[in-house]
mmCIF file of C-alpha atoms in Angstrom:
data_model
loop_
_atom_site.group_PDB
_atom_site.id
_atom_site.type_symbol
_atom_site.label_atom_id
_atom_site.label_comp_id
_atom_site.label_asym_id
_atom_site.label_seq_id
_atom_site.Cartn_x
_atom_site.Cartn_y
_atom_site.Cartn_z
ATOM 1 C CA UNK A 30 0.000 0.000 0.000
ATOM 2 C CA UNK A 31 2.976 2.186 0.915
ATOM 3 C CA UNK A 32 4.448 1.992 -2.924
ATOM 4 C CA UNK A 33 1.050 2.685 -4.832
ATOM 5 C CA UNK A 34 0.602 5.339 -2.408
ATOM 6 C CA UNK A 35 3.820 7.208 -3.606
ATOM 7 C CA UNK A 36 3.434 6.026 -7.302
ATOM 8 C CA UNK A 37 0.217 8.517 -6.734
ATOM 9 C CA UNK A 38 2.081 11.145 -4.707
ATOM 10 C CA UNK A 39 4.805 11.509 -7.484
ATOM 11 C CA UNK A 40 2.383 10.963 -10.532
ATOM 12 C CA UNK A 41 0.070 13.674 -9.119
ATOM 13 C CA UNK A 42 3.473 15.916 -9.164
ATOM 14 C CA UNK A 43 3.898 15.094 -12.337
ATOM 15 C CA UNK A 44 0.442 15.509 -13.909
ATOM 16 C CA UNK A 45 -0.637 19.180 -11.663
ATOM 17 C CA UNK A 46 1.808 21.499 -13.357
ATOM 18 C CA UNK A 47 1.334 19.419 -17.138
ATOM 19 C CA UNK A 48 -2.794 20.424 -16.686
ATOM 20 C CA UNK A 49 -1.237 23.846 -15.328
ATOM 21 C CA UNK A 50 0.202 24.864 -17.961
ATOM 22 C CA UNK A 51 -2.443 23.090 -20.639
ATOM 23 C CA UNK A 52 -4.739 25.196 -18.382
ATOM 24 C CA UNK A 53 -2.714 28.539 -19.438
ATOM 25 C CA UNK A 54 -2.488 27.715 -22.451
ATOM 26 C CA UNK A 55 -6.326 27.350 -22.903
ATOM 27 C CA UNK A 56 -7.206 30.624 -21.556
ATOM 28 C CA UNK A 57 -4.391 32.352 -23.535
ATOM 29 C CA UNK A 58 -5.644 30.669 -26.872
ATOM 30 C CA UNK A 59 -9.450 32.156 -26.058
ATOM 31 C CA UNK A 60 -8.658 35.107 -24.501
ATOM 32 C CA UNK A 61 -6.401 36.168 -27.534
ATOM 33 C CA UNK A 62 -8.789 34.372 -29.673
ATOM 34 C CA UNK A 63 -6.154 32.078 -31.195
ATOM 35 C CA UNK A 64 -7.222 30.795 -35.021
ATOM 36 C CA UNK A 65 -4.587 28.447 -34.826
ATOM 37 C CA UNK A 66 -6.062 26.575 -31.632
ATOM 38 C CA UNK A 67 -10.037 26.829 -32.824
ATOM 39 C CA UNK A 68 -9.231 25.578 -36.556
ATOM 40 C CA UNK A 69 -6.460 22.449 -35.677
ATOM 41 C CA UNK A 70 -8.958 21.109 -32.137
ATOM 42 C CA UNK A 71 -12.309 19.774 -33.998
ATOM 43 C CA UNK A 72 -15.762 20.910 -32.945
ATOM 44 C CA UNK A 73 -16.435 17.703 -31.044
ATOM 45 C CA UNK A 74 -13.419 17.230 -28.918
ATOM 46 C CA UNK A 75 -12.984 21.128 -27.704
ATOM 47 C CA UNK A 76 -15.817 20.773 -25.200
ATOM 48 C CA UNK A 77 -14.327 17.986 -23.821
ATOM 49 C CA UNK A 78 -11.437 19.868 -23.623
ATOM 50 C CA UNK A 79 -11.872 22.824 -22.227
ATOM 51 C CA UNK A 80 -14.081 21.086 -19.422
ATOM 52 C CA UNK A 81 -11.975 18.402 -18.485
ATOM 53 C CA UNK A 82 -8.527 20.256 -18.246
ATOM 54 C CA UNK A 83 -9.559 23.262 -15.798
ATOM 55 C CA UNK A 84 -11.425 20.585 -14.114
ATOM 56 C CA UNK A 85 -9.185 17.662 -13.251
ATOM 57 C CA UNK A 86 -6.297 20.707 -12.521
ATOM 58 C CA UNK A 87 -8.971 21.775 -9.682
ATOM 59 C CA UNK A 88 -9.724 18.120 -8.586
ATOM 60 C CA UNK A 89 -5.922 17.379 -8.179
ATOM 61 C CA UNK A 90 -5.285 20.774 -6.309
ATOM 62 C CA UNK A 91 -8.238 20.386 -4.111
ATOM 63 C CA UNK A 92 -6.901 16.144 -2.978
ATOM 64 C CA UNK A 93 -3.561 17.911 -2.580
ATOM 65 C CA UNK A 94 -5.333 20.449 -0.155
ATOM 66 C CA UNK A 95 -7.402 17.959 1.536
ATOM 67 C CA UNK A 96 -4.352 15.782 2.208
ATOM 68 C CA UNK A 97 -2.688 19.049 3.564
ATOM 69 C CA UNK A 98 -5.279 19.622 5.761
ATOM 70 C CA UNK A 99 -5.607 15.960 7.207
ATOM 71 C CA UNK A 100 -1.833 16.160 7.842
ATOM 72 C CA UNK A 101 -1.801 19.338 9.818
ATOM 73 C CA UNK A 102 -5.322 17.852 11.708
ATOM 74 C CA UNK A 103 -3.363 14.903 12.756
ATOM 75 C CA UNK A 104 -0.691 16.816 13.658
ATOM 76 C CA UNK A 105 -2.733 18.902 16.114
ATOM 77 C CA UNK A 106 -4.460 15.965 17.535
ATOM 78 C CA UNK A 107 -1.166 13.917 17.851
ATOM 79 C CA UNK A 108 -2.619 11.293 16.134
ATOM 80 C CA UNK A 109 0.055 10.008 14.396
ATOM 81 C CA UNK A 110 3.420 11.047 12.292
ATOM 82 C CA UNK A 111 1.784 11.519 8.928
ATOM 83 C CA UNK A 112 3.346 15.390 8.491
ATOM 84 C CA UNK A 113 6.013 15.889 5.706
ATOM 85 C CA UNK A 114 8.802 17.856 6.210
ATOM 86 C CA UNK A 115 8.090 21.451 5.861
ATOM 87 C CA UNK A 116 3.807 20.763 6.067
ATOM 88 C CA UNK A 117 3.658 23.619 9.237
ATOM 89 C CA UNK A 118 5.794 26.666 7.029
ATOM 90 C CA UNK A 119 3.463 29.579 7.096
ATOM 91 C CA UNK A 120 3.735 29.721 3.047
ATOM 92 C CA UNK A 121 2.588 26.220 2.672
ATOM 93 C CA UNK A 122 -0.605 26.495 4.732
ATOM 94 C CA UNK A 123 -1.125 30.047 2.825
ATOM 95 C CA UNK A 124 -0.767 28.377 -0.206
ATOM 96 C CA UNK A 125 -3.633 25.700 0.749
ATOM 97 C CA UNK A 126 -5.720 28.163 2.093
ATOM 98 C CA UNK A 127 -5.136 30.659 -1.481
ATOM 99 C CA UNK A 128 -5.427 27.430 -3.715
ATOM 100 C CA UNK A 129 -8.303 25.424 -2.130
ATOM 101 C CA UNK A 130 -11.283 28.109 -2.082
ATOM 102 C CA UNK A 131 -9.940 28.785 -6.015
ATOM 103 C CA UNK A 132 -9.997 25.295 -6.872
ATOM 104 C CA UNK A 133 -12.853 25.013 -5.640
ATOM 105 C CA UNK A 134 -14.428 27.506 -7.528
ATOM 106 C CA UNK A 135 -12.652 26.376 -10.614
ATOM 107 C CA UNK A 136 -14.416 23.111 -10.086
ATOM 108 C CA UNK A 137 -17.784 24.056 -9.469
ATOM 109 C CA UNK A 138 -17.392 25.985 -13.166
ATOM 110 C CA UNK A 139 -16.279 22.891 -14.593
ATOM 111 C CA UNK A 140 -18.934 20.852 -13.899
ATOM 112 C CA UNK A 141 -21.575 23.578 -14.707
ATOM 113 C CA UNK A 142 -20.120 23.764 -18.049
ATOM 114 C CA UNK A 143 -20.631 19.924 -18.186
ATOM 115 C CA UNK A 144 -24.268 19.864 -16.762
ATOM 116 C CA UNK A 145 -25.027 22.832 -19.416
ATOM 117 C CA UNK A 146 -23.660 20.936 -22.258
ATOM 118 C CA UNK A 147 -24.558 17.626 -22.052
ATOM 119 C CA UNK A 148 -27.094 17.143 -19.408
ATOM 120 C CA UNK A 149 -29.756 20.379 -19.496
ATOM 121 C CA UNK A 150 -31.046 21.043 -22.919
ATOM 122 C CA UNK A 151 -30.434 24.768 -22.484
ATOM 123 C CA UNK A 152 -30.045 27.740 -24.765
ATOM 124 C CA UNK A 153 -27.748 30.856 -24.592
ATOM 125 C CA UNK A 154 -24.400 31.200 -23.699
ATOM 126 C CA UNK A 155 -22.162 28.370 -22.710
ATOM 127 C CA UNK A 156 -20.557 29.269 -19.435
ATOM 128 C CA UNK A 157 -17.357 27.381 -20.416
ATOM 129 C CA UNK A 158 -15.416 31.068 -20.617
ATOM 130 C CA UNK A 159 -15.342 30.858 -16.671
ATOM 131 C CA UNK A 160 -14.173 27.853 -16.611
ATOM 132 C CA UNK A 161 -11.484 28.108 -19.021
ATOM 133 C CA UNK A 162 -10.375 31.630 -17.331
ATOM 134 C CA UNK A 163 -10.492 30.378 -13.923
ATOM 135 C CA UNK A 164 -8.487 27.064 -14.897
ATOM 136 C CA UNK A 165 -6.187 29.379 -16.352
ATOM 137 C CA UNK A 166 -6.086 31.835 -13.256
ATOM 138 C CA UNK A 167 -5.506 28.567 -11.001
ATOM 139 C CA UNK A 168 -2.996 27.076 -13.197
ATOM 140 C CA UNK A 169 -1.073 30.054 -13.071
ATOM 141 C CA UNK A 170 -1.268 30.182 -9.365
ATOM 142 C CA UNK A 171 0.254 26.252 -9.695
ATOM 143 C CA UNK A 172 2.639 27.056 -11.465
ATOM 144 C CA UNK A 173 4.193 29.618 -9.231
ATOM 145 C CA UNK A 174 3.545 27.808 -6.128
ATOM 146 C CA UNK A 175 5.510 24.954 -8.161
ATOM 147 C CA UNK A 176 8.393 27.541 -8.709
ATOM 148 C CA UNK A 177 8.574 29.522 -5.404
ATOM 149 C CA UNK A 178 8.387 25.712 -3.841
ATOM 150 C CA UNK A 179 11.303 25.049 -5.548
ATOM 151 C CA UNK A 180 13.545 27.774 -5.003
ATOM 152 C CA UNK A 181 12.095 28.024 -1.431
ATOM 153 C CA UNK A 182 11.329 24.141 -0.497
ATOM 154 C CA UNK A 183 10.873 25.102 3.476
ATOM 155 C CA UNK A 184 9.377 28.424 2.691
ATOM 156 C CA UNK A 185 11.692 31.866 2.587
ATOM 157 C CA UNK A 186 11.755 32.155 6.381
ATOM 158 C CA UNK A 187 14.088 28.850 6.670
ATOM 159 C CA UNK A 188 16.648 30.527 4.360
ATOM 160 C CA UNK A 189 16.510 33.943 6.751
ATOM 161 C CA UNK A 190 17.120 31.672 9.636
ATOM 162 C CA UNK A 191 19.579 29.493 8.009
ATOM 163 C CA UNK A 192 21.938 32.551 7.779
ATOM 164 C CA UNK A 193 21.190 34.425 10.674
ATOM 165 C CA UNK A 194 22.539 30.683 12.643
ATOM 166 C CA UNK A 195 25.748 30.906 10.593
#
């Protein structure tokens, strides 16, 4: 159980910051209204699309936040020594708590889109815009959490205190 539990960890590492930047590059080929992205992705396959990449980017955020969150519960109930290195850093739990309301949000626009599209027979506009923009907000957000993470893995404050010990 231990190995298929870090196959997920590291695949989920892997995938977030692919559907990050798939996310950007979404909203930056409708925002700019990009010919070259509406005439090479065919009619049928762009809903699909443009639902299911701001969507599953929001579902693995959120299970990343969720298992934050259980972590730092155990932790304060001293149930156990489930917390990862570096889980308590202030920038980490403001990251969770910046991340999870947005991919949240991001979510619930996703799966509007796909109740509009293929469950309700409804007319008007399709509200896959906010989906696309907000998948492409939150994968921005991913992607910079990914870099600051990794130029800061224990959060900024560890480097300040790092020197002031030397």
């Amino acid at each position: 159980m231990f190995a298929f539990y870090l196959e997920g960890l590291v695949g989920r590492r892997v995938v977030e910051p692919v559907l990050a930047v798939l996310a950007l590059l979404l909203a930056d080929g409708v925002v700019n209204d990009s010919t070259i992205l509406f005439e090479t992705v065919p009619g049928p396959l762009w809903v699909p699309v443009i639902i299911l990449v701001p969507g599953l980017l929001a579902l693995s955020v959120l299970v990343g936040v969720l298992a934050h969150g259980i972590r730092l519960g155990s932790a304060v109930l001293g149930s156990g020594g489930r917390l990862q290195p570096s889980d308590t850093s202030v920038t980490r739990i403001l990251a969770s708590l910046v991340l999870g309301p947005f991919a949240v949000f991001t979510l619930w626009w996703a799966l509007a889109t796909l109740i509009v599209h293929y469950l309700a027979e409804t007319g008007g506009v399709s509200p896959s815009i906010w989906a696309l923009l907000f998948g492409g907000g939150l994968g921005a957000l991913v992607s910079s959490r990914a870099v600051f993470f990794q130029l800061f893995p224990a959060g900024p404050l560890s480097r300040l205190r790092d020197r002031s010990v030397e």
